[in-house]
């Protein structure tokens, strides 16, 4: 049996609806976000889980909690799974950032691997810290199913890193809707993507919400 890591982005927040930059700020899930978390737990609770790793933010902890309660597994909080730090852009819209931080914004849009949001993190920095968590999982769980509950940019960067995709293209190559599930199998030939951005477990009403 091989190791499979299931990556889930946290459920809906007000920022995932509006498109505002939300990294180190820590909003709660919306009512729909809570529904997504419970739907995920109901759909996946029978899978034989080895461990659940989670970003230490309210929105990720709340997403992981229903599955932890259903399985009796205690979540392992890791700072390496936090979302990109947006620095001075936190809580702002793309329109505001383009107006007030135009040069940094253009550089970030063009090459985010090495150009951060003003006062924030690059994709390379995200990959560096998040990959340490993946290495820990690989060392401690050579087989079985492990859940990683994280964030939009962080999961996309991690998937690019694992699959050999240019980190600077993480926004262009991989979509990651709220509460979507992606699966990577670790085998003798390296990481293999088996599912990407799947939300088939939730109701069509939740899947079709604007902005998620």
mmCIF file of C-alpha atoms in Angstrom, residues 4 39 99 203:
data_model
loop_
_atom_site.group_PDB
_atom_site.id
_atom_site.type_symbol
_atom_site.label_atom_id
_atom_site.label_comp_id
_atom_site.label_asym_id
_atom_site.label_seq_id
_atom_site.Cartn_x
_atom_site.Cartn_y
_atom_site.Cartn_z
ATOM 1 C CA UNK A 4 -1.905 8.967 -0.242
ATOM 2 C CA UNK A 39 -20.342 17.247 4.162
ATOM 3 C CA UNK A 99 -4.117 51.160 -7.432
ATOM 4 C CA UNK A 203 -24.480 19.189 -2.712
#
